JSON list of C-alpha atoms in Angstrom, two decimals:
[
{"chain": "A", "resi": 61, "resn": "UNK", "atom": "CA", "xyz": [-41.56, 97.26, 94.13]},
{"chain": "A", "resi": 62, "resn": "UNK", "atom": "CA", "xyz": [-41.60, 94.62, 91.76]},
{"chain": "A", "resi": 63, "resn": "UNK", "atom": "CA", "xyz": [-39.16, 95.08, 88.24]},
{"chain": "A", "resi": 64, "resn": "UNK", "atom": "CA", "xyz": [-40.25, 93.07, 85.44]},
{"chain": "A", "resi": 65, "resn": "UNK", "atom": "CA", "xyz": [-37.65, 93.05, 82.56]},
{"chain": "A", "resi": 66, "resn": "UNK", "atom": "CA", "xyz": [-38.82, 91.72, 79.26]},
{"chain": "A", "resi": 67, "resn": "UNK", "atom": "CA", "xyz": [-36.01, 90.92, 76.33]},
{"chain": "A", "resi": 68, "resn": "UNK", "atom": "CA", "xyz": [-36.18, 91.12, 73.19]},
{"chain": "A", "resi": 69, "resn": "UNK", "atom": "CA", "xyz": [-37.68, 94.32, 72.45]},
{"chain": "A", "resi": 70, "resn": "UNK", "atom": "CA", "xyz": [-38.47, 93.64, 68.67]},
{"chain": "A", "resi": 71, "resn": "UNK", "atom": "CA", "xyz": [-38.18, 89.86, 67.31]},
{"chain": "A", "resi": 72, "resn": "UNK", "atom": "CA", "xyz": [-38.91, 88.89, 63.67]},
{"chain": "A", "resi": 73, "resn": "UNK", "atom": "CA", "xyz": [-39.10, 85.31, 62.54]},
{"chain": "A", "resi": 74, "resn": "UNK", "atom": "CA", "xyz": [-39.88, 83.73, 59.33]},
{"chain": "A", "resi": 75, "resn": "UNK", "atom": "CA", "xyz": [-43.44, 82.20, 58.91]},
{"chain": "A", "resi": 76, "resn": "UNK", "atom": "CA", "xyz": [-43.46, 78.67, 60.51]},
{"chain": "A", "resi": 77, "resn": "UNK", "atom": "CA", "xyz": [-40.49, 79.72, 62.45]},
{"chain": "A", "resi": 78, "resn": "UNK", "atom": "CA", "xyz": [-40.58, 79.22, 66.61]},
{"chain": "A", "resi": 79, "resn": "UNK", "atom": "CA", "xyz": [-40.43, 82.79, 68.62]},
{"chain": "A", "resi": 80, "resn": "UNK", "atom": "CA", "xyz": [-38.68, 82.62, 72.39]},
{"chain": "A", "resi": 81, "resn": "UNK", "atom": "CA", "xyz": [-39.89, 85.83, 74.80]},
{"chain": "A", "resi": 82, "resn": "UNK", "atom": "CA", "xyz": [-38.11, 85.95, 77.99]},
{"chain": "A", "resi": 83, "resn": "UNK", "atom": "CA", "xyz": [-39.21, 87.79, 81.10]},
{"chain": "A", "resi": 84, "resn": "UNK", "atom": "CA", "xyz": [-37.29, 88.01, 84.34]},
{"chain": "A", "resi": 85, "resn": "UNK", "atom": "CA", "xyz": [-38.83, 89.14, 87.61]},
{"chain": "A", "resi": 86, "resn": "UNK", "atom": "CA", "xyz": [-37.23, 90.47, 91.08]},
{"chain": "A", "resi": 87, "resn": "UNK", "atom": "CA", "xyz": [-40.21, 89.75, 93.72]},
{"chain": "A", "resi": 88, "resn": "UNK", "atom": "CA", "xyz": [-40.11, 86.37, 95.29]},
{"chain": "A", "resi": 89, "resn": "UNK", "atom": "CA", "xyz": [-43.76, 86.83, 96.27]},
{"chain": "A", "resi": 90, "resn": "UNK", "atom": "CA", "xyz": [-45.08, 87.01, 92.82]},
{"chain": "A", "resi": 91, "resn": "UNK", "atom": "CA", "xyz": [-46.86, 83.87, 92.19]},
{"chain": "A", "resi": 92, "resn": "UNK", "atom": "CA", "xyz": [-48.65, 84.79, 89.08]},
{"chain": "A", "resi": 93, "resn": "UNK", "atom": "CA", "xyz": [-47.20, 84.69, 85.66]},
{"chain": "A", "resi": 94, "resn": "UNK", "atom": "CA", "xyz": [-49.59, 85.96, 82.36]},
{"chain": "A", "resi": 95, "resn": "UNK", "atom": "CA", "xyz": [-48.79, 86.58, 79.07]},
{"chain": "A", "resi": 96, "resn": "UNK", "atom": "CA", "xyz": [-50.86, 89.70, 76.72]},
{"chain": "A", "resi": 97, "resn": "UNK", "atom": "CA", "xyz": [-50.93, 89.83, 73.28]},
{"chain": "A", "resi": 98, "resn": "UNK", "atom": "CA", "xyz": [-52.17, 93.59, 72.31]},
{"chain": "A", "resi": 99, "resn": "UNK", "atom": "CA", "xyz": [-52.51, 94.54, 68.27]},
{"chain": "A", "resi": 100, "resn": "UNK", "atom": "CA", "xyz": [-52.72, 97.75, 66.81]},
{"chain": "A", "resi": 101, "resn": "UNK", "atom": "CA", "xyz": [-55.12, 99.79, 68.25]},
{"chain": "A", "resi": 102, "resn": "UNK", "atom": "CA", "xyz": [-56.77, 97.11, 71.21]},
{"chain": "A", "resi": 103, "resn": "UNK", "atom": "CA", "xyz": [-56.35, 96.62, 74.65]},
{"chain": "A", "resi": 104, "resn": "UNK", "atom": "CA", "xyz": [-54.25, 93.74, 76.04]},
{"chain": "A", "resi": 105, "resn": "UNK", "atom": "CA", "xyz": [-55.81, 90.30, 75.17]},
{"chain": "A", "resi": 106, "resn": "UNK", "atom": "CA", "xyz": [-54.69, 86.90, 77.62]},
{"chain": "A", "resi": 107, "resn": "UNK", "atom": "CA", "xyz": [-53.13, 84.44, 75.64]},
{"chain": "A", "resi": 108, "resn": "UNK", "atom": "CA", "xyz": [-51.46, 82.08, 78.53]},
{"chain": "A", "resi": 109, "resn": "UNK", "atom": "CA", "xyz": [-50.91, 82.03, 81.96]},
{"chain": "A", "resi": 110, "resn": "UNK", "atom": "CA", "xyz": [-49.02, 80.19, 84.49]},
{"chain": "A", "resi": 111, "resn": "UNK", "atom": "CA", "xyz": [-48.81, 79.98, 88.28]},
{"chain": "A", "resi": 112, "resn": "UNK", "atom": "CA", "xyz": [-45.96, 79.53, 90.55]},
{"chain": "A", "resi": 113, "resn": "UNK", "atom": "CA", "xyz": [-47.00, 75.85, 91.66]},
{"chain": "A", "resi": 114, "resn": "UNK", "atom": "CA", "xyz": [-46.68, 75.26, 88.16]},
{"chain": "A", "resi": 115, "resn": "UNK", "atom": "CA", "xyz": [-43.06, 74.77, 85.68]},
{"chain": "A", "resi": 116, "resn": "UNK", "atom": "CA", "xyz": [-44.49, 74.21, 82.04]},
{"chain": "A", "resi": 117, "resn": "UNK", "atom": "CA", "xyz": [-48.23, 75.10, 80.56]},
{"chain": "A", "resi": 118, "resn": "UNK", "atom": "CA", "xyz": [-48.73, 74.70, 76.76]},
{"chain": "A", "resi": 119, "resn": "UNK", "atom": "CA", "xyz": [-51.99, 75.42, 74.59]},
{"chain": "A", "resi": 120, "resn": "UNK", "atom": "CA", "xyz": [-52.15, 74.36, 71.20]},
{"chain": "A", "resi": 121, "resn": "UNK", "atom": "CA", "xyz": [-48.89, 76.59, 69.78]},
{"chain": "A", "resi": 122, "resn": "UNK", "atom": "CA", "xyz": [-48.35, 78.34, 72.27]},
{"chain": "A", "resi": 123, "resn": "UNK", "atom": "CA", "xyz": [-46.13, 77.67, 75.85]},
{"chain": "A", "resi": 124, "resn": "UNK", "atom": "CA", "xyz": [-44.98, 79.39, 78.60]},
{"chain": "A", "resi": 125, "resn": "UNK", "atom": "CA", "xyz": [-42.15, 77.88, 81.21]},
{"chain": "A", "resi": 126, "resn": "UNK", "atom": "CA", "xyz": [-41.33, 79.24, 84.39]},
{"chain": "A", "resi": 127, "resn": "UNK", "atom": "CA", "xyz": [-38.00, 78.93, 86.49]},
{"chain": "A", "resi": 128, "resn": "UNK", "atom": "CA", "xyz": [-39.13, 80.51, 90.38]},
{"chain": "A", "resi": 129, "resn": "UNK", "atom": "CA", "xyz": [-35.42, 79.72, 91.25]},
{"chain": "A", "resi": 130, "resn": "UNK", "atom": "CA", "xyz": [-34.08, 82.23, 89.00]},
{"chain": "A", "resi": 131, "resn": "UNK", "atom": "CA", "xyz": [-37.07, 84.14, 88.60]},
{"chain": "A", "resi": 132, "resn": "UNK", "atom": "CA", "xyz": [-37.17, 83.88, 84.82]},
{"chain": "A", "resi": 133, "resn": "UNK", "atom": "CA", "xyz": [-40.43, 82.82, 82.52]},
{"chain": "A", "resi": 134, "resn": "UNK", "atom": "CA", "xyz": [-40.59, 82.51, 78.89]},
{"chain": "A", "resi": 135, "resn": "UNK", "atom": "CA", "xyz": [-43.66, 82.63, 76.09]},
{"chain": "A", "resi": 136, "resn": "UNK", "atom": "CA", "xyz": [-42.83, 80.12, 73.45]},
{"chain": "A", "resi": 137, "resn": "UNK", "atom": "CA", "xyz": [-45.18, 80.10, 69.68]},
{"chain": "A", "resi": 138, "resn": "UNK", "atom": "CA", "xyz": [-44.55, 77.42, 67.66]},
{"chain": "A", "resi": 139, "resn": "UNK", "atom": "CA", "xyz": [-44.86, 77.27, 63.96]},
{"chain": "A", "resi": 140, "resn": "UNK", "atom": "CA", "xyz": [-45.74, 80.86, 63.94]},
{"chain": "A", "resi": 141, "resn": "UNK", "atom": "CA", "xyz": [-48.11, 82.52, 61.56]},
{"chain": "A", "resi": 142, "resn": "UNK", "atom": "CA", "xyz": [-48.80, 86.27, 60.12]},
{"chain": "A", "resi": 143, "resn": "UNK", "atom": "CA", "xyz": [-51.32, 86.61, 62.64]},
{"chain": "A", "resi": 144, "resn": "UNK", "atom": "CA", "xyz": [-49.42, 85.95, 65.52]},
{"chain": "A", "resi": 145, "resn": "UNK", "atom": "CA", "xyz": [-47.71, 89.65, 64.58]},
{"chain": "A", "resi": 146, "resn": "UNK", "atom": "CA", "xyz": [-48.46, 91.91, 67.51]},
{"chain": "A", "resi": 147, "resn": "UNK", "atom": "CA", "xyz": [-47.04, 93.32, 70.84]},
{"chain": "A", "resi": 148, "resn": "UNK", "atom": "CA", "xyz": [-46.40, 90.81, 73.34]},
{"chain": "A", "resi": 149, "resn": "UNK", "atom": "CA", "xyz": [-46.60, 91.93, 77.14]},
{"chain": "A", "resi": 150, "resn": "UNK", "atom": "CA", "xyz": [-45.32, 89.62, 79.96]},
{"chain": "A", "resi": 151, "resn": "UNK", "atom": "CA", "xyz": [-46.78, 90.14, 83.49]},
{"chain": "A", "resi": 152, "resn": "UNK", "atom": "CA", "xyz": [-45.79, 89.45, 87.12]},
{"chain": "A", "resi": 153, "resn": "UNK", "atom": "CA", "xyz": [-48.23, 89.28, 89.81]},
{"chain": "A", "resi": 154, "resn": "UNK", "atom": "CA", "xyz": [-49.00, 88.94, 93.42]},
{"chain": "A", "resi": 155, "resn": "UNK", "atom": "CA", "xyz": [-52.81, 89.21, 95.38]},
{"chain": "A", "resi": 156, "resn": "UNK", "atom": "CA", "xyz": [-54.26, 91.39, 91.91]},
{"chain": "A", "resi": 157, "resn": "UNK", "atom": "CA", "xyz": [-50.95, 93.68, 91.42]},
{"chain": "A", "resi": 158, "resn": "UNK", "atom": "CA", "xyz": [-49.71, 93.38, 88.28]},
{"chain": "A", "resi": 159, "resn": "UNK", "atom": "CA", "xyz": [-46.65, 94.47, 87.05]},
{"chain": "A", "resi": 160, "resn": "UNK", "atom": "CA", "xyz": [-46.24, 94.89, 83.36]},
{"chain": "A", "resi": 161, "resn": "UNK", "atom": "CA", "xyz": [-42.33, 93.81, 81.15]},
{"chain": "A", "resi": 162, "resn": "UNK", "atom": "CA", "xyz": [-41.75, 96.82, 78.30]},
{"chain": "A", "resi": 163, "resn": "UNK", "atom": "CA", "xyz": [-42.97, 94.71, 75.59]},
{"chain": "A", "resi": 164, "resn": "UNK", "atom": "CA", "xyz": [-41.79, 92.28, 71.95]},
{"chain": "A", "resi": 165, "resn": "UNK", "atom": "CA", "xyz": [-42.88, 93.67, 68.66]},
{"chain": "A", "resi": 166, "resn": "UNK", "atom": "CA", "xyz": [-43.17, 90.04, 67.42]},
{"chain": "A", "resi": 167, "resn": "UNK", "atom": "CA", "xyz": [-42.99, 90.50, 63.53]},
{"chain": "A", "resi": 168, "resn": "UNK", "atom": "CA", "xyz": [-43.97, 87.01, 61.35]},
{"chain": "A", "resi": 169, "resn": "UNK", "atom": "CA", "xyz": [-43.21, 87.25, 57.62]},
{"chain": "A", "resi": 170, "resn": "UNK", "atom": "CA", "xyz": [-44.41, 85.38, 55.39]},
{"chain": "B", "resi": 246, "resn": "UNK", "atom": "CA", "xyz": [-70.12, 87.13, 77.64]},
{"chain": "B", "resi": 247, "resn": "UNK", "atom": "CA", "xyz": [-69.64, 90.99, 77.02]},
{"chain": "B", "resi": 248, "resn": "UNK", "atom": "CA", "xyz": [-66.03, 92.11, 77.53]},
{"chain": "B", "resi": 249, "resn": "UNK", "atom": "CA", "xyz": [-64.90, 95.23, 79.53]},
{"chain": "B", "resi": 250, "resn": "UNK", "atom": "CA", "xyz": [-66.58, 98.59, 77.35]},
{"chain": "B", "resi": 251, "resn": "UNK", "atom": "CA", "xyz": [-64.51, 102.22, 77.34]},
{"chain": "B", "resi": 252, "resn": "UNK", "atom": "CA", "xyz": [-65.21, 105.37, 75.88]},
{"chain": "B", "resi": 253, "resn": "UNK", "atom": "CA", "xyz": [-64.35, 107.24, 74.23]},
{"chain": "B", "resi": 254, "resn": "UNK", "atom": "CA", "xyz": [-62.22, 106.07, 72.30]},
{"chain": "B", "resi": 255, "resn": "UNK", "atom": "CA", "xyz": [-60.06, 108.59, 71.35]},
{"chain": "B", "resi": 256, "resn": "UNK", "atom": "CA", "xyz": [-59.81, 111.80, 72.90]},
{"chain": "B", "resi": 257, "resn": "UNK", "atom": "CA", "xyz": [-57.54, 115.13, 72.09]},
{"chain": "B", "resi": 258, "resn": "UNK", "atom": "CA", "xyz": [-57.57, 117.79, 74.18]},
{"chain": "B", "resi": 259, "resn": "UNK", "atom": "CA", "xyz": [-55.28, 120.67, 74.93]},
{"chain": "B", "resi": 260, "resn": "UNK", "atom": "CA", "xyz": [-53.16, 121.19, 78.06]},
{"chain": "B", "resi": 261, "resn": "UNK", "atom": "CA", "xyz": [-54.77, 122.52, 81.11]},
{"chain": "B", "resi": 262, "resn": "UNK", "atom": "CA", "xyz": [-58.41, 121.25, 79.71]},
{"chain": "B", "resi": 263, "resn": "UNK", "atom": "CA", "xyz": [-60.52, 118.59, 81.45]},
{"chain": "B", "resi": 264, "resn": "UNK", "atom": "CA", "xyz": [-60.98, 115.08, 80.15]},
{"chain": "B", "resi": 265, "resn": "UNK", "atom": "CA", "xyz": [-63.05, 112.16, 81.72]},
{"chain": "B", "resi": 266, "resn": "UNK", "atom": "CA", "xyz": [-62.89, 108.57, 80.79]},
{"chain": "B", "resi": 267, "resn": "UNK", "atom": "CA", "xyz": [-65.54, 105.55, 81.49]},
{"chain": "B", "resi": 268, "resn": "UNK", "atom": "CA", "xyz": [-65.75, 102.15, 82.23]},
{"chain": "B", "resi": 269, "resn": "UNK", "atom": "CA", "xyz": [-67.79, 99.32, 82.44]},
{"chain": "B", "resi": 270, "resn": "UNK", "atom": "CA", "xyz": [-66.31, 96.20, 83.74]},
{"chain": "B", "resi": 271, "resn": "UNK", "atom": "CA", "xyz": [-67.19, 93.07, 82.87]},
{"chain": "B", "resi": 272, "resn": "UNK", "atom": "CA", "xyz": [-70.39, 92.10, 84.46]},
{"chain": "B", "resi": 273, "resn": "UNK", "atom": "CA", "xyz": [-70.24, 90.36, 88.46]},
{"chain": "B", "resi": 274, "resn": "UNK", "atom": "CA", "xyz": [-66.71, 91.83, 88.18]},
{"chain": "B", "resi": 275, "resn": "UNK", "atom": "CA", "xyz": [-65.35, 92.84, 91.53]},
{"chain": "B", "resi": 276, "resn": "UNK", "atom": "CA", "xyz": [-62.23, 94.64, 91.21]},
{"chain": "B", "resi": 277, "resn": "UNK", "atom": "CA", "xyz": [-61.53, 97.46, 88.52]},
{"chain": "B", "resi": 278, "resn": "UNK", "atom": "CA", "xyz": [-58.27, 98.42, 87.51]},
{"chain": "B", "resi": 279, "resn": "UNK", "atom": "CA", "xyz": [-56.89, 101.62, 85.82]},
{"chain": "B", "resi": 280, "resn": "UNK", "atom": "CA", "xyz": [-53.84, 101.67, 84.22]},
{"chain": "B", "resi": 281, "resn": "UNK", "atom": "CA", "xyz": [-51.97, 104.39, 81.69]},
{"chain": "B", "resi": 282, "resn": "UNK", "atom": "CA", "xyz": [-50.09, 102.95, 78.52]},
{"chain": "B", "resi": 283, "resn": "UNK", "atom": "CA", "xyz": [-47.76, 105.38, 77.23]},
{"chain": "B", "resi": 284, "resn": "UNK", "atom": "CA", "xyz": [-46.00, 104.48, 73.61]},
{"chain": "B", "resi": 285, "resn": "UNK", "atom": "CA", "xyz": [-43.86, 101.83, 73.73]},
{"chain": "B", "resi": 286, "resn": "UNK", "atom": "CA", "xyz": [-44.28, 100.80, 77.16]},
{"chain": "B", "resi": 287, "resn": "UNK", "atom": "CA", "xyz": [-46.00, 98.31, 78.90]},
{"chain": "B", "resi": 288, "resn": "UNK", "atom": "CA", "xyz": [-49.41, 99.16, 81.25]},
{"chain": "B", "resi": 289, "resn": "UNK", "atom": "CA", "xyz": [-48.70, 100.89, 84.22]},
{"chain": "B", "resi": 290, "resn": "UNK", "atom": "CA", "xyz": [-51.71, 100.74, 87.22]},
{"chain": "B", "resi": 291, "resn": "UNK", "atom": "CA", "xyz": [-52.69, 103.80, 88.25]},
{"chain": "B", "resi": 292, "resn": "UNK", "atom": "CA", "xyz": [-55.66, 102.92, 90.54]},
{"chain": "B", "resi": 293, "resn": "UNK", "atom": "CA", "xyz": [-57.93, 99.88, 91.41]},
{"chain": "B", "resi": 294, "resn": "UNK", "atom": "CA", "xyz": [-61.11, 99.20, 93.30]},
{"chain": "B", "resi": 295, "resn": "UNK", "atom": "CA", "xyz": [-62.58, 96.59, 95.08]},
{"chain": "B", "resi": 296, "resn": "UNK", "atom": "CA", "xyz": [-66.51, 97.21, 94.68]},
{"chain": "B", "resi": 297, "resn": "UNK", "atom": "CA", "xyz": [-66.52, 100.85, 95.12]},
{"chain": "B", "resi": 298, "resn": "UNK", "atom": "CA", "xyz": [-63.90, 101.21, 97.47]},
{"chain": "B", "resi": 299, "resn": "UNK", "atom": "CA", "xyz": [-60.19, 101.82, 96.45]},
{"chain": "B", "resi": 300, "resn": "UNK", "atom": "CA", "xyz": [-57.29, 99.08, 97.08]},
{"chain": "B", "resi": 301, "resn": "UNK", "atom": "CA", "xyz": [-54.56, 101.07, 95.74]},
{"chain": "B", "resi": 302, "resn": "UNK", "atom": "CA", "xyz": [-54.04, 104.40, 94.58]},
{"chain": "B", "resi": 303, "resn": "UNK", "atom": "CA", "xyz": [-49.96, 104.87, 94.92]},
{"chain": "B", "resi": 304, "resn": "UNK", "atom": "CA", "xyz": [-49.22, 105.31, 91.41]},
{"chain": "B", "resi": 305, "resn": "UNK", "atom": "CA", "xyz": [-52.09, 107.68, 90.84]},
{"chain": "B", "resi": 306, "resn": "UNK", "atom": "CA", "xyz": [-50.88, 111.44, 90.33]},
{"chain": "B", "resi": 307, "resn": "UNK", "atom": "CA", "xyz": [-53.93, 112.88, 92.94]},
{"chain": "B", "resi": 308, "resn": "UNK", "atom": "CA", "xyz": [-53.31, 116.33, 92.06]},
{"chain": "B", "resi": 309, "resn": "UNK", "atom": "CA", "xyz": [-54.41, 116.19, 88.68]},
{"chain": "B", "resi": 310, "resn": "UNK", "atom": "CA", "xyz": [-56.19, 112.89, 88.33]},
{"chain": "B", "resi": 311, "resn": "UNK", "atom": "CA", "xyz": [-59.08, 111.17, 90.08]},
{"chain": "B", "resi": 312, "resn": "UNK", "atom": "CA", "xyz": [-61.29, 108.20, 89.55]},
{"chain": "B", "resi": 313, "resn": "UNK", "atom": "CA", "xyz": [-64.35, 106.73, 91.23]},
{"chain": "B", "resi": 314, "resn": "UNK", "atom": "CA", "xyz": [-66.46, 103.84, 90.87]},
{"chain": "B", "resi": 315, "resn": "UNK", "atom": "CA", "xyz": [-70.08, 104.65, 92.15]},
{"chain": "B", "resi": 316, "resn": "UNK", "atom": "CA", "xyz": [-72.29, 101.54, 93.19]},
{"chain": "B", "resi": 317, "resn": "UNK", "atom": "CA", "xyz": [-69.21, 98.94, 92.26]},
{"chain": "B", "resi": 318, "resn": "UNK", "atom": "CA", "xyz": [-69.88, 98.91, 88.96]},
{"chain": "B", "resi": 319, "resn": "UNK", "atom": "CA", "xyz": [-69.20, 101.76, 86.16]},
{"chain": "B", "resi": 320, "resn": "UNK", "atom": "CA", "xyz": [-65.84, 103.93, 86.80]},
{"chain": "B", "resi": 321, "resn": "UNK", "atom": "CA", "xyz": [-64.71, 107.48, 85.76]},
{"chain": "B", "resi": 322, "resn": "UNK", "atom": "CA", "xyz": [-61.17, 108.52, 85.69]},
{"chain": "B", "resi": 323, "resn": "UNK", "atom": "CA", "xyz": [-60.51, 112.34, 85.20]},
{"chain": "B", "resi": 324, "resn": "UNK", "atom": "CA", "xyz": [-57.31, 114.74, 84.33]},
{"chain": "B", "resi": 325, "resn": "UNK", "atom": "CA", "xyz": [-57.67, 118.08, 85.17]},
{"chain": "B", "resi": 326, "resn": "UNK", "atom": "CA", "xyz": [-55.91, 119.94, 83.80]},
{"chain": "B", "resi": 327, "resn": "UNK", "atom": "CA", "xyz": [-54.04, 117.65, 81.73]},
{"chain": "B", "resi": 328, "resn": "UNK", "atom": "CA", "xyz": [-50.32, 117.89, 81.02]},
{"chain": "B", "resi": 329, "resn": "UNK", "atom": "CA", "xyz": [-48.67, 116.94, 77.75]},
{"chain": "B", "resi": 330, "resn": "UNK", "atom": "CA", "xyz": [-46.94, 114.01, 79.32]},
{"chain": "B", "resi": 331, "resn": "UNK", "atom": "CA", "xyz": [-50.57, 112.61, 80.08]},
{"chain": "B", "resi": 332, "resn": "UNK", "atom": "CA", "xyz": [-50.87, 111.29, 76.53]},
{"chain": "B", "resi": 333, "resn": "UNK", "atom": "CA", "xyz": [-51.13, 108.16, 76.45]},
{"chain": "B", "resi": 334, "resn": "UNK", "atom": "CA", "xyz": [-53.53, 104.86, 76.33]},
{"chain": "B", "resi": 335, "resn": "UNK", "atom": "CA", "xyz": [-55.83, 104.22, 79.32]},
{"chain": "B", "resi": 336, "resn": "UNK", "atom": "CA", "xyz": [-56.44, 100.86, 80.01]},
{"chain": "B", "resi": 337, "resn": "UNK", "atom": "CA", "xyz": [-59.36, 99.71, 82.15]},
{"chain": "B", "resi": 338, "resn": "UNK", "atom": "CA", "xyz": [-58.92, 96.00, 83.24]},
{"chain": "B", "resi": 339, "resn": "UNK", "atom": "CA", "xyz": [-61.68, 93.59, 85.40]},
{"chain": "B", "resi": 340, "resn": "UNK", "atom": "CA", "xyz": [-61.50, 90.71, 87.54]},
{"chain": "B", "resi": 341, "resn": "UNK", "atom": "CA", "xyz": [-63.95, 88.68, 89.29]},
{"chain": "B", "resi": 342, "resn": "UNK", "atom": "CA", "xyz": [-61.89, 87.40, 92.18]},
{"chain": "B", "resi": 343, "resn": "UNK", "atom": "CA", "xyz": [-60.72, 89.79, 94.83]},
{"chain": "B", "resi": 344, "resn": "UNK", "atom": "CA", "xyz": [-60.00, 87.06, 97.08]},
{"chain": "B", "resi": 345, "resn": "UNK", "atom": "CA", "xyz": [-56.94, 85.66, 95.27]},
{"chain": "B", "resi": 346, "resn": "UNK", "atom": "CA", "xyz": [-54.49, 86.44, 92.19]},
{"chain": "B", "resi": 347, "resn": "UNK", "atom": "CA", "xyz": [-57.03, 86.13, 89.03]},
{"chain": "B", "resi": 348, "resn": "UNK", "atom": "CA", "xyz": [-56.60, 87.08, 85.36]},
{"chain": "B", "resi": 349, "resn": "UNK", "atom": "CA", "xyz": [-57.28, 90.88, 84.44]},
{"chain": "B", "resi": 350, "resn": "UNK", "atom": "CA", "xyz": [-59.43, 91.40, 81.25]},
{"chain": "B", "resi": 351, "resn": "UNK", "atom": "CA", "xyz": [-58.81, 94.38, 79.93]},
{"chain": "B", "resi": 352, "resn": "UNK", "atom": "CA", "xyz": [-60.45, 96.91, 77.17]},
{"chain": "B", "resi": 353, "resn": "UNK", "atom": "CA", "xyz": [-59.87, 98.82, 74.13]},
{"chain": "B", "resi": 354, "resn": "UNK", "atom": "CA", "xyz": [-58.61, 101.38, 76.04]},
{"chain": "B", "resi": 355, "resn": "UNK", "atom": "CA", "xyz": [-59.24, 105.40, 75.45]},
{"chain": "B", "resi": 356, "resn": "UNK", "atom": "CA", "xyz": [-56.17, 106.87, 73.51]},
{"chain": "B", "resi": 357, "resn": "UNK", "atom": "CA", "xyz": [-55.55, 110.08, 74.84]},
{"chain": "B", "resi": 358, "resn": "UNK", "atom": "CA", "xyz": [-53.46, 113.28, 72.60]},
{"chain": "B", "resi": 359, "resn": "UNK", "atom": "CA", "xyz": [-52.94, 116.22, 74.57]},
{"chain": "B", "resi": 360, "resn": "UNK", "atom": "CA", "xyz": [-51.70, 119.12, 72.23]}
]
């Protein structure tokens, strides 16, 4: 099955500061690339997405890249902010399967 | 537009007891998902439905858990009896496409303690 590996675990930036999430993936099939943002005590919320006919997709602060040749994807925040403190969950997916990375503690200090 | 409902939302039981979780997807919703969060780790599917008939069930432990979803809409999942390594988060996630990849929206999830 599918191995999504997710680096770093824990991340702490300064406030205004850029945070870098990387996720690598082993299927070749997966063609379907989200990113979760879960805080204490909630269920996973969608912050970005991306699909495999697709290289870059930004949204205000936030980005997310995607290399299919090496299988790598990355969730970029810019000029980060104490909210943006939370778990961060990258996903791989193929037809509805999901397969979940282990998670970033993303800490923003003010 | 109301977002996928769980409950309870926090449960404690003792090993060997019963417990049964619900869900109501997101309405016009075709698929349901199930997944188990334990601490630390990311979501981890444990069963999903198309309407009320199950896709995939491969990660779900049948001897001790089960899950339907009667008339495609609400789900149950049940433990019994529950094992100590069963605590965790249960996720349930909806999406409106079976047809193709589409994004999962997922609730607040039922945190489960088993003592």
């Amino acid at each position: 099955g599918e191995n999504v590996e997710q680096h770093p675990s824990t991340l702490s930036v300064q406030e205004g500061d850029s945070a870098v999430i990387k996720c690598t993936y082993s299927d070749s099939a997966s063609n379907y690339f989200p990113w979760y943002k879960q805080e204490l005590g909630k269920g996973p919320q969608l912050i970005i997405d991306i699909r495999s006919n697709v290289g870059e997709k930004k949204d205000q602060r936030i980005a997310v890249t995607l290399n299919k040749t090496a299988k790598h994807f990355s969730l970029h925040i810019t000029e980060t902010q104490p909210e943006d403190s939370a778990v961060y969950f990258c996903a791989s997916g193929n037809f509805n399967k999901f397969y979940f990375g282990s998670g970033t503690k993303l800490n923003v200090k003010p | 537009e109301a977002g996928v409902a769980q409950s309870p939302r926090y449960k404690i039981i003792e090993k060997r007891q019963s417990v049964a979780f619900w869900c109501n997807p997101i309405s016009g919703h075709a698929t349901l998902y199930w997944y188990q969060q334990i601490l630390g780790q990311g979501p981890k599917l444990l069963i999903q439905f198309q309407n009320n008939g199950v896709v995939d069930d491969s990660q779900l432990p049948k001897d001790r858990f089960s899950a339907e979803r009667l008339k495609g809409v609400d789900s149950t999942l049940k433990i019994q009896p529950a094992k100590l390594e069963d605590s965790a988060v249960y996720l349930c996630a909806s999406s409106q496409h079976p047809e193709r990849t589409d994004t999962q929206y997922f609730g607040p999830g039922t945190r489960l303690t088993v003592l």
